């Protein structure tokens, strides 16, 4: 019999990272983890390191990954156990729900990892969690006289095929994304814990991020040029790129409340949090609107990185000629409006973030946040090397004009009051 | 409607006056009241002789009026009043252009009438057809200053117009005097007495022809316009008959003739019928004094070329009763009336045969006697320049040809053919035999461009002879191919004066580009499989968990053989939280 760790890596970890059949067996207890940890030599196997490297190279060309350690093994076991809760034969393991609750607690303990200290550690977390998020499942649907029976990631017993309808219609296979399928209640709770272990994955899949997550937790990655480009390109690949940007912006807004003294009730300039409260009106008048969100201490560099990445997403779509906003003109979601308003405050934060068209500030920054042109746009005369970018600069200016007509003035004012001072640090 | 309103108003007035007279008590409803009524009636007649017919009205005051399908009141006869005879002729001409006069002429009468109050007019009377035909008559007559009336017998009413779309009826019964025609308009009535009567057929036959311009370049430039494209008639004076017949016979023009006796001539004239006359004959005949060309306009009428009858005779066949034929001669101003239709005799019976020899049919051809006549087709030097259609390149110059191929235009290269022979390589321009492209047909092949070898010229399609030679005697190109026994796309090459010609079949003609240009070998693409497969998402495989529920789960399969945890519960070991 192969050693326990080697068998686990062979049957679960390697297929998880490199593709293949990810075997989900029975629950793995913390005691099993300890047993595996007695001989951690398999963690340094070349196949495992190679697959981790290849996974990481999808984001960064030369990743500096730490070696696999027990913490990562704990994460893998937690991922495995999370999948066990969705096992269709789960009832065969333990019949008492109390046992399952204890097992859920044990799994949550496995998934409770310390926060990442540097980008390489966060990248290593994402290698596993990112693969977990992309897991597929091949379901077999058997049509019988009594209806359809779905075998989730399992072969169909022969006795069921005997009663099935004619073969051409009696059985079909469907490949589904595991994360988007209905889960057990425990699985739904544990997936949030899984996502919390990897801020980078949350940043890449912001709509799957747990509540309370802030993109500022992953701002280290956005300050790295290579990974930031990969992140923004991953956002841009999503057909609903506005939704992705809106999810990131929505997570960012609680971290940048209005400065003290400018309450939402002041009327003139309600904060971004006030925008968020409009979507969920308070139940009673005069009471506390909602509990304050998790406010992550921010630095101007971290904010600049997040805002710059979001603005760069706009710019990428303008370059791709894919910046069609016609379908979202009626969007009233505060996050969506704030995301669309971000390019309009670029002239105010250009000193800290730079511009997507360096040397073409006049062209790219043609319209200020207040809707007033800051100056002429000499696209061709801005710099000798900018003649090829003249068309892009013109499209960018037109896009800004379009956004200026689309986004309400109040949203831009909120961003000017809540976001710009934290980036520019005028005071 | 206006007339009816006026009539009603008049009756009301009469009643009112009569009632007033009676009411006054001084006058009874007797003679004085009747006189007053009569007086008022006589005063009102002058302004309302006719009253419009209402829609659906079926009873009329005037006898002979009846409604047609549309409700229009139509009498049995029509009367058209023309101011002069010229306008009548214009009317007949215009009507014949549009419709057939045969419908009018059988019932048509023309009268020269005098008006009761003074003045003359021409009256045309005919039977009335339906309302549509009368409307057409009204339209044509209005254009020729005619006034149309409808009625019967001696009373005619004005035809309908915009104010009375269903026609008119008499406001009061009216009658005409004997031998007079009463024409009633809305506000006036006129009586016409007949002075003279005219026969319409005779009038049409007596009308003077109108000259029309001929084409400037003669009749032959446009025979169709002159009406002599397919058939022409020629009236030849008696003294010219024999010469004209001889001339036309020499031209082999199909003709037939008939001698007609014209009034006032001593000898009969010749009337010729020419079918498909040649343009030259038309020119000669039209310019010959004594010969008049006539264009047949109907089966029994012909008009001289250069003139036109005022009436379309083709639509007036009723004008030519019986079997008579009419020749309208414009130049002399006469109408020749032939008693019967001319019976034309074929031209070969009219010409005079002056030859004494007779033709003899050959009984049998004697082939053997032709052998002494046969000669050989020879190649002889000639200074006659010919278009080069090919070239014979020796094998020692093939290398030069290989270099020149790069300079040949693509169209010429595609049209050229190549024949490798012992003497060398013959490069042919795609000849006219089986030319499949415009360049080949135009002779723009490489054979005409390559400045190598000895040129070959074409003496017949597909027959190429060395430059400076020709085939003698010069026979027809098609005959030459027959003599050489060439097939449809065969070529014959005369490469030297001493050697026999060479037959080249189509399958032996190689395309020049395909023959010279070497094949380029394409290397097969080698696809290298990547060493490492692409990173793909994992696929969950929920493996079988075949443990009884109450027995618990004893640890990771394949990881630990023995149960690792025992917490004493009845359902087996379970994980401890926080372990």
Short mmCIF file of N, CA and C in Angstrom, two decimals, chain B residues 289-410:
data_model
loop_
_atom_site.label_atom_id
_atom_site.label_comp_id
_atom_site.label_asym_id
_atom_site.label_seq_id
_atom_site.Cartn_x
_atom_site.Cartn_y
_atom_site.Cartn_z
N UNK B 289 -38.34 57.37 -114.19
CA UNK B 289 -39.59 57.99 -114.63
C UNK B 289 -40.46 56.98 -115.38
N UNK B 290 -41.70 57.00 -115.08
CA UNK B 290 -42.60 56.04 -115.70
C UNK B 290 -42.87 54.83 -114.84
N UNK B 291 -42.14 54.72 -113.78
CA UNK B 291 -42.37 53.61 -112.85
C UNK B 291 -42.77 54.22 -111.50
N UNK B 292 -43.88 53.78 -111.01
CA UNK B 292 -44.35 54.28 -109.72
C UNK B 292 -44.38 53.12 -108.72
N UNK B 293 -43.72 53.35 -107.61
CA UNK B 293 -43.74 52.34 -106.55
C UNK B 293 -44.93 52.60 -105.65
N UNK B 294 -45.67 51.57 -105.36
CA UNK B 294 -46.83 51.69 -104.48
C UNK B 294 -46.68 50.73 -103.31
N UNK B 295 -47.07 51.23 -102.17
CA UNK B 295 -47.03 50.41 -100.96
C UNK B 295 -48.42 49.90 -100.67
N UNK B 296 -48.63 48.61 -100.59
CA UNK B 296 -49.97 48.09 -100.27
C UNK B 296 -50.34 48.41 -98.82
N UNK B 297 -51.49 49.01 -98.64
CA UNK B 297 -51.94 49.35 -97.29
C UNK B 297 -53.04 48.41 -96.84
N UNK B 298 -53.68 47.73 -97.78
CA UNK B 298 -54.66 46.71 -97.43
C UNK B 298 -54.69 45.74 -98.60
N UNK B 299 -55.59 44.79 -98.49
CA UNK B 299 -55.60 43.76 -99.53
C UNK B 299 -56.01 44.34 -100.88
N UNK B 300 -56.74 45.42 -100.84
CA UNK B 300 -57.25 45.95 -102.11
C UNK B 300 -57.00 47.44 -102.25
N UNK B 301 -55.95 47.91 -101.66
CA UNK B 301 -55.59 49.33 -101.81
C UNK B 301 -54.09 49.48 -101.70
N UNK B 302 -53.56 50.34 -102.48
CA UNK B 302 -52.13 50.63 -102.44
C UNK B 302 -51.94 52.11 -102.67
N UNK B 303 -51.01 52.69 -101.97
CA UNK B 303 -50.75 54.12 -102.05
C UNK B 303 -49.34 54.31 -102.54
N UNK B 304 -49.17 55.27 -103.40
CA UNK B 304 -47.85 55.51 -103.95
C UNK B 304 -46.87 55.88 -102.84
N UNK B 305 -45.66 55.38 -103.00
CA UNK B 305 -44.63 55.68 -102.01
C UNK B 305 -44.32 57.17 -102.06
N UNK B 306 -44.31 57.80 -100.91
CA UNK B 306 -44.10 59.25 -100.86
C UNK B 306 -45.39 60.00 -100.60
N UNK B 307 -46.48 59.28 -100.51
CA UNK B 307 -47.76 59.91 -100.24
C UNK B 307 -48.49 59.10 -99.18
N UNK B 308 -49.50 59.78 -98.62
CA UNK B 308 -50.26 59.12 -97.57
C UNK B 308 -51.72 59.51 -97.71
N UNK B 309 -52.57 58.56 -97.54
CA UNK B 309 -54.00 58.85 -97.58
C UNK B 309 -54.43 59.47 -96.26
N UNK B 310 -55.32 60.44 -96.29
CA UNK B 310 -55.72 61.08 -95.02
C UNK B 310 -56.34 60.11 -94.04
N UNK B 311 -56.85 59.02 -94.53
CA UNK B 311 -57.54 58.06 -93.66
C UNK B 311 -56.75 56.78 -93.67
N UNK B 312 -56.74 56.13 -92.52
CA UNK B 312 -56.08 54.83 -92.45
C UNK B 312 -56.92 53.82 -93.22
N UNK B 313 -56.45 53.53 -94.40
CA UNK B 313 -57.26 52.66 -95.26
C UNK B 313 -57.29 51.23 -94.72
N UNK B 314 -56.29 50.90 -93.92
CA UNK B 314 -56.30 49.54 -93.39
C UNK B 314 -57.49 49.30 -92.47
N UNK B 315 -58.01 50.37 -91.88
CA UNK B 315 -59.15 50.20 -90.98
C UNK B 315 -60.45 50.57 -91.66
N UNK B 316 -60.39 50.72 -92.96
CA UNK B 316 -61.62 51.11 -93.69
C UNK B 316 -61.80 50.20 -94.88
N UNK B 317 -61.81 48.92 -94.62
CA UNK B 317 -61.99 47.99 -95.74
C UNK B 317 -63.39 48.09 -96.33
N UNK B 318 -64.31 48.59 -95.54
CA UNK B 318 -65.67 48.73 -96.06
C UNK B 318 -65.76 49.80 -97.14
N UNK B 319 -64.70 50.61 -97.24
CA UNK B 319 -64.72 51.64 -98.28
C UNK B 319 -64.48 51.06 -99.67
N UNK B 320 -64.03 49.83 -99.71
CA UNK B 320 -63.72 49.23 -101.00
C UNK B 320 -64.65 48.06 -101.23
N UNK B 321 -65.85 48.36 -101.70
CA UNK B 321 -66.82 47.28 -101.86
C UNK B 321 -66.48 46.40 -103.05
N UNK B 322 -67.03 45.23 -103.04
CA UNK B 322 -66.82 44.32 -104.15
C UNK B 322 -65.42 43.79 -104.21
N UNK B 323 -64.91 43.50 -105.41
CA UNK B 323 -63.58 42.97 -105.59
C UNK B 323 -62.66 43.98 -106.24
N UNK B 324 -63.03 45.22 -106.18
CA UNK B 324 -62.23 46.23 -106.86
C UNK B 324 -60.94 46.49 -106.10
N UNK B 325 -59.95 46.97 -106.85
CA UNK B 325 -58.69 47.36 -106.22
C UNK B 325 -58.42 48.81 -106.57
N UNK B 326 -57.90 49.50 -105.59
CA UNK B 326 -57.68 50.94 -105.75
C UNK B 326 -56.19 51.24 -105.65
N UNK B 327 -55.71 51.96 -106.64
CA UNK B 327 -54.32 52.40 -106.63
C UNK B 327 -54.33 53.91 -106.48
N UNK B 328 -53.88 54.40 -105.36
CA UNK B 328 -53.86 55.84 -105.10
C UNK B 328 -52.53 56.39 -105.59
N UNK B 329 -52.59 57.14 -106.66
CA UNK B 329 -51.38 57.69 -107.27
C UNK B 329 -51.30 59.16 -106.90
N UNK B 330 -50.33 59.46 -106.11
CA UNK B 330 -50.20 60.83 -105.63
C UNK B 330 -49.55 61.75 -106.63
N UNK B 331 -48.62 61.23 -107.40
CA UNK B 331 -47.86 62.11 -108.30
C UNK B 331 -48.75 62.65 -109.41
N UNK B 332 -49.71 61.87 -109.85
CA UNK B 332 -50.58 62.33 -110.93
C UNK B 332 -51.95 62.72 -110.39
N UNK B 333 -52.16 62.50 -109.08
CA UNK B 333 -53.43 62.91 -108.49
C UNK B 333 -54.60 62.10 -108.98
N UNK B 334 -54.43 60.82 -109.12
CA UNK B 334 -55.51 59.98 -109.60
C UNK B 334 -55.68 58.76 -108.70
N UNK B 335 -56.88 58.22 -108.77
CA UNK B 335 -57.13 56.95 -108.10
C UNK B 335 -57.53 55.96 -109.16
N UNK B 336 -56.68 54.97 -109.37
CA UNK B 336 -56.99 53.97 -110.38
C UNK B 336 -57.86 52.90 -109.74
N UNK B 337 -58.96 52.70 -110.36
CA UNK B 337 -59.93 51.74 -109.82
C UNK B 337 -59.98 50.54 -110.75
N UNK B 338 -59.42 49.46 -110.27
CA UNK B 338 -59.40 48.24 -111.08
C UNK B 338 -60.68 47.46 -110.80
N UNK B 339 -61.25 46.99 -111.85
CA UNK B 339 -62.57 46.37 -111.71
C UNK B 339 -62.52 45.11 -110.87
N UNK B 340 -61.47 44.37 -111.06
CA UNK B 340 -61.33 43.12 -110.30
C UNK B 340 -59.97 43.12 -109.63
N UNK B 341 -59.85 42.24 -108.70
CA UNK B 341 -58.55 42.10 -108.06
C UNK B 341 -57.55 41.58 -109.09
N UNK B 342 -56.37 42.16 -109.15
CA UNK B 342 -55.40 41.74 -110.17
C UNK B 342 -54.98 40.29 -109.96
N UNK B 343 -54.95 39.58 -111.03
CA UNK B 343 -54.50 38.20 -110.98
C UNK B 343 -53.07 38.17 -111.49
N UNK B 344 -52.15 38.16 -110.58
CA UNK B 344 -50.75 38.27 -110.95
C UNK B 344 -50.25 36.95 -111.53
N UNK B 345 -49.41 37.12 -112.51
CA UNK B 345 -48.78 35.98 -113.18
C UNK B 345 -47.31 36.00 -112.83
N UNK B 346 -46.76 34.81 -112.61
CA UNK B 346 -45.37 34.75 -112.19
C UNK B 346 -44.46 35.40 -113.24
N UNK B 347 -43.39 35.99 -112.74
CA UNK B 347 -42.54 36.79 -113.60
C UNK B 347 -41.86 36.00 -114.71
N UNK B 348 -41.61 34.70 -114.47
CA UNK B 348 -40.90 33.95 -115.51
C UNK B 348 -41.73 33.76 -116.77
N UNK B 349 -43.04 33.92 -116.62
CA UNK B 349 -43.89 33.83 -117.80
C UNK B 349 -44.02 35.17 -118.52
N UNK B 350 -43.55 36.20 -117.91
CA UNK B 350 -43.68 37.51 -118.53
C UNK B 350 -42.43 37.92 -119.31
N UNK B 351 -41.26 37.38 -118.85
CA UNK B 351 -40.03 37.80 -119.52
C UNK B 351 -39.91 37.07 -120.85
N UNK B 352 -39.16 37.71 -121.73
CA UNK B 352 -38.98 37.15 -123.06
C UNK B 352 -37.65 36.41 -123.08
N UNK B 353 -37.66 35.12 -123.51
CA UNK B 353 -36.45 34.32 -123.56
C UNK B 353 -35.78 34.55 -124.89
N UNK B 354 -34.58 35.08 -124.87
CA UNK B 354 -33.86 35.36 -126.12
C UNK B 354 -32.77 34.35 -126.37
N UNK B 355 -32.46 33.43 -125.48
CA UNK B 355 -31.39 32.47 -125.66
C UNK B 355 -31.87 31.25 -126.41
N UNK B 356 -30.94 30.60 -127.13
CA UNK B 356 -31.32 29.44 -127.89
C UNK B 356 -30.83 28.15 -127.27
N UNK B 357 -29.82 28.21 -126.34
CA UNK B 357 -29.25 26.97 -125.79
C UNK B 357 -30.15 26.42 -124.70
N UNK B 358 -30.00 25.13 -124.51
CA UNK B 358 -30.79 24.46 -123.49
C UNK B 358 -29.86 23.80 -122.48
N UNK B 359 -30.26 23.79 -121.29
CA UNK B 359 -29.46 23.15 -120.26
C UNK B 359 -29.69 21.65 -120.29
N UNK B 360 -28.59 20.92 -120.00
CA UNK B 360 -28.69 19.47 -120.01
C UNK B 360 -28.19 18.96 -118.66
N UNK B 361 -28.94 18.06 -118.11
CA UNK B 361 -28.53 17.47 -116.85
C UNK B 361 -27.42 16.46 -117.07
N UNK B 362 -26.48 16.43 -116.15
CA UNK B 362 -25.38 15.47 -116.26
C UNK B 362 -25.85 14.14 -115.73
N UNK B 363 -25.66 13.15 -116.49
CA UNK B 363 -26.12 11.85 -116.06
C UNK B 363 -25.25 11.22 -115.02
N UNK B 364 -23.96 11.20 -115.22
CA UNK B 364 -23.06 10.55 -114.27
C UNK B 364 -21.70 11.23 -114.34
N UNK B 365 -21.14 11.48 -113.16
CA UNK B 365 -19.83 12.10 -113.10
C UNK B 365 -18.77 11.04 -113.37
N UNK B 366 -17.76 11.42 -114.11
CA UNK B 366 -16.69 10.48 -114.41
C UNK B 366 -15.46 10.87 -113.59
N UNK B 367 -15.29 10.15 -112.49
CA UNK B 367 -14.16 10.48 -111.61
C UNK B 367 -12.83 10.22 -112.28
N UNK B 368 -12.78 9.21 -113.05
CA UNK B 368 -11.47 8.85 -113.62
C UNK B 368 -10.93 9.96 -114.51
N UNK B 369 -11.82 10.71 -115.08
CA UNK B 369 -11.34 11.74 -115.97
C UNK B 369 -10.70 12.90 -115.23
N UNK B 370 -10.90 13.02 -113.87
CA UNK B 370 -10.35 14.14 -113.13
C UNK B 370 -8.91 13.91 -112.72
N UNK B 371 -8.44 12.69 -112.78
CA UNK B 371 -7.07 12.43 -112.32
C UNK B 371 -6.03 13.26 -113.05
N UNK B 372 -6.11 13.42 -114.33
CA UNK B 372 -5.08 14.28 -114.99
C UNK B 372 -5.11 15.71 -114.50
N UNK B 373 -6.23 16.12 -113.90
CA UNK B 373 -6.31 17.51 -113.45
C UNK B 373 -5.68 17.72 -112.08
N UNK B 374 -5.51 16.68 -111.34
CA UNK B 374 -5.07 16.84 -109.96
C UNK B 374 -3.60 17.23 -109.92
N UNK B 375 -3.29 18.15 -108.98
CA UNK B 375 -1.91 18.60 -108.79
C UNK B 375 -1.58 18.43 -107.32
N UNK B 376 -0.30 18.57 -106.97
CA UNK B 376 0.15 18.41 -105.59
C UNK B 376 0.28 19.76 -104.92
N UNK B 377 0.04 19.72 -103.62
CA UNK B 377 0.21 20.92 -102.81
C UNK B 377 1.69 21.03 -102.47
N UNK B 378 2.31 22.12 -102.89
CA UNK B 378 3.76 22.22 -102.75
C UNK B 378 4.10 23.38 -101.83
N UNK B 379 5.32 23.27 -101.31
CA UNK B 379 5.85 24.34 -100.48
C UNK B 379 6.80 25.15 -101.33
N UNK B 380 6.58 26.43 -101.41
CA UNK B 380 7.45 27.23 -102.26
C UNK B 380 7.84 28.50 -101.50
N UNK B 381 9.01 29.04 -101.82
CA UNK B 381 9.43 30.28 -101.14
C UNK B 381 8.46 31.41 -101.43
N UNK B 382 8.33 32.24 -100.44
CA UNK B 382 7.41 33.36 -100.60
C UNK B 382 7.92 34.53 -99.77
N UNK B 383 7.68 35.69 -100.29
CA UNK B 383 8.04 36.91 -99.54
C UNK B 383 6.83 37.53 -98.86
N UNK B 384 5.75 36.80 -98.89
CA UNK B 384 4.53 37.33 -98.27
C UNK B 384 4.66 37.28 -96.74
N UNK B 385 4.59 38.41 -96.06
CA UNK B 385 4.77 38.38 -94.59
C UNK B 385 3.55 37.77 -93.91
N UNK B 386 3.82 37.01 -92.88
CA UNK B 386 2.73 36.37 -92.13
C UNK B 386 2.92 36.63 -90.64
N UNK B 387 1.82 36.57 -89.97
CA UNK B 387 1.85 36.73 -88.51
C UNK B 387 2.48 35.48 -87.90
N UNK B 388 3.51 35.62 -87.08
CA UNK B 388 4.10 34.42 -86.48
C UNK B 388 3.15 33.78 -85.48
N UNK B 389 2.97 32.50 -85.62
CA UNK B 389 2.09 31.76 -84.72
C UNK B 389 2.84 30.68 -83.95
N UNK B 390 4.11 30.57 -84.20
CA UNK B 390 4.87 29.56 -83.49
C UNK B 390 6.34 29.69 -83.85
N UNK B 391 7.14 28.90 -83.19
CA UNK B 391 8.56 28.94 -83.47
C UNK B 391 9.15 27.57 -83.19
N UNK B 392 10.15 27.21 -84.01
CA UNK B 392 10.86 25.95 -83.83
C UNK B 392 12.21 26.26 -83.21
N UNK B 393 12.41 25.79 -82.02
CA UNK B 393 13.63 26.09 -81.26
C UNK B 393 14.44 24.81 -81.18
N UNK B 394 15.66 24.90 -81.60
CA UNK B 394 16.52 23.73 -81.54
C UNK B 394 16.81 23.35 -80.09
N UNK B 395 17.23 22.14 -79.96
CA UNK B 395 17.47 21.65 -78.59
C UNK B 395 18.66 22.37 -77.94
N UNK B 396 19.51 22.91 -78.78
CA UNK B 396 20.67 23.62 -78.22
C UNK B 396 20.26 24.98 -77.64
N UNK B 397 19.07 25.44 -77.98
CA UNK B 397 18.62 26.75 -77.47
C UNK B 397 17.55 26.63 -76.38
N UNK B 398 17.34 25.42 -75.96
CA UNK B 398 16.29 25.24 -74.96
C UNK B 398 16.66 25.93 -73.65
N UNK B 399 17.94 25.96 -73.34
CA UNK B 399 18.35 26.64 -72.11
C UNK B 399 17.98 28.13 -72.15
N UNK B 400 18.15 28.70 -73.33
CA UNK B 400 17.77 30.12 -73.46
C UNK B 400 16.26 30.29 -73.28
N UNK B 401 15.53 29.35 -73.85
CA UNK B 401 14.07 29.42 -73.68
C UNK B 401 13.69 29.34 -72.21
N UNK B 402 14.43 28.54 -71.46
CA UNK B 402 14.12 28.39 -70.04
C UNK B 402 14.28 29.71 -69.30
N UNK B 403 15.27 30.48 -69.73
CA UNK B 403 15.45 31.78 -69.08
C UNK B 403 14.39 32.78 -69.52
N UNK B 404 13.95 32.64 -70.78
CA UNK B 404 12.98 33.62 -71.29
C UNK B 404 11.58 33.41 -70.71
N UNK B 405 11.35 32.24 -70.19
CA UNK B 405 10.01 31.98 -69.67
C UNK B 405 9.66 32.96 -68.55
N UNK B 406 10.69 33.41 -67.84
CA UNK B 406 10.43 34.35 -66.74
C UNK B 406 9.91 35.69 -67.26
N UNK B 407 10.17 35.99 -68.52
CA UNK B 407 9.79 37.29 -69.06
C UNK B 407 8.44 37.27 -69.77
N UNK B 408 7.93 36.08 -70.02
CA UNK B 408 6.68 35.99 -70.80
C UNK B 408 5.51 36.39 -69.90
N UNK B 409 4.61 37.21 -70.41
CA UNK B 409 3.45 37.60 -69.61
C UNK B 409 2.59 36.38 -69.26
N UNK B 410 1.86 36.46 -68.17
CA UNK B 410 1.08 35.28 -67.73
C UNK B 410 0.06 34.82 -68.75
#
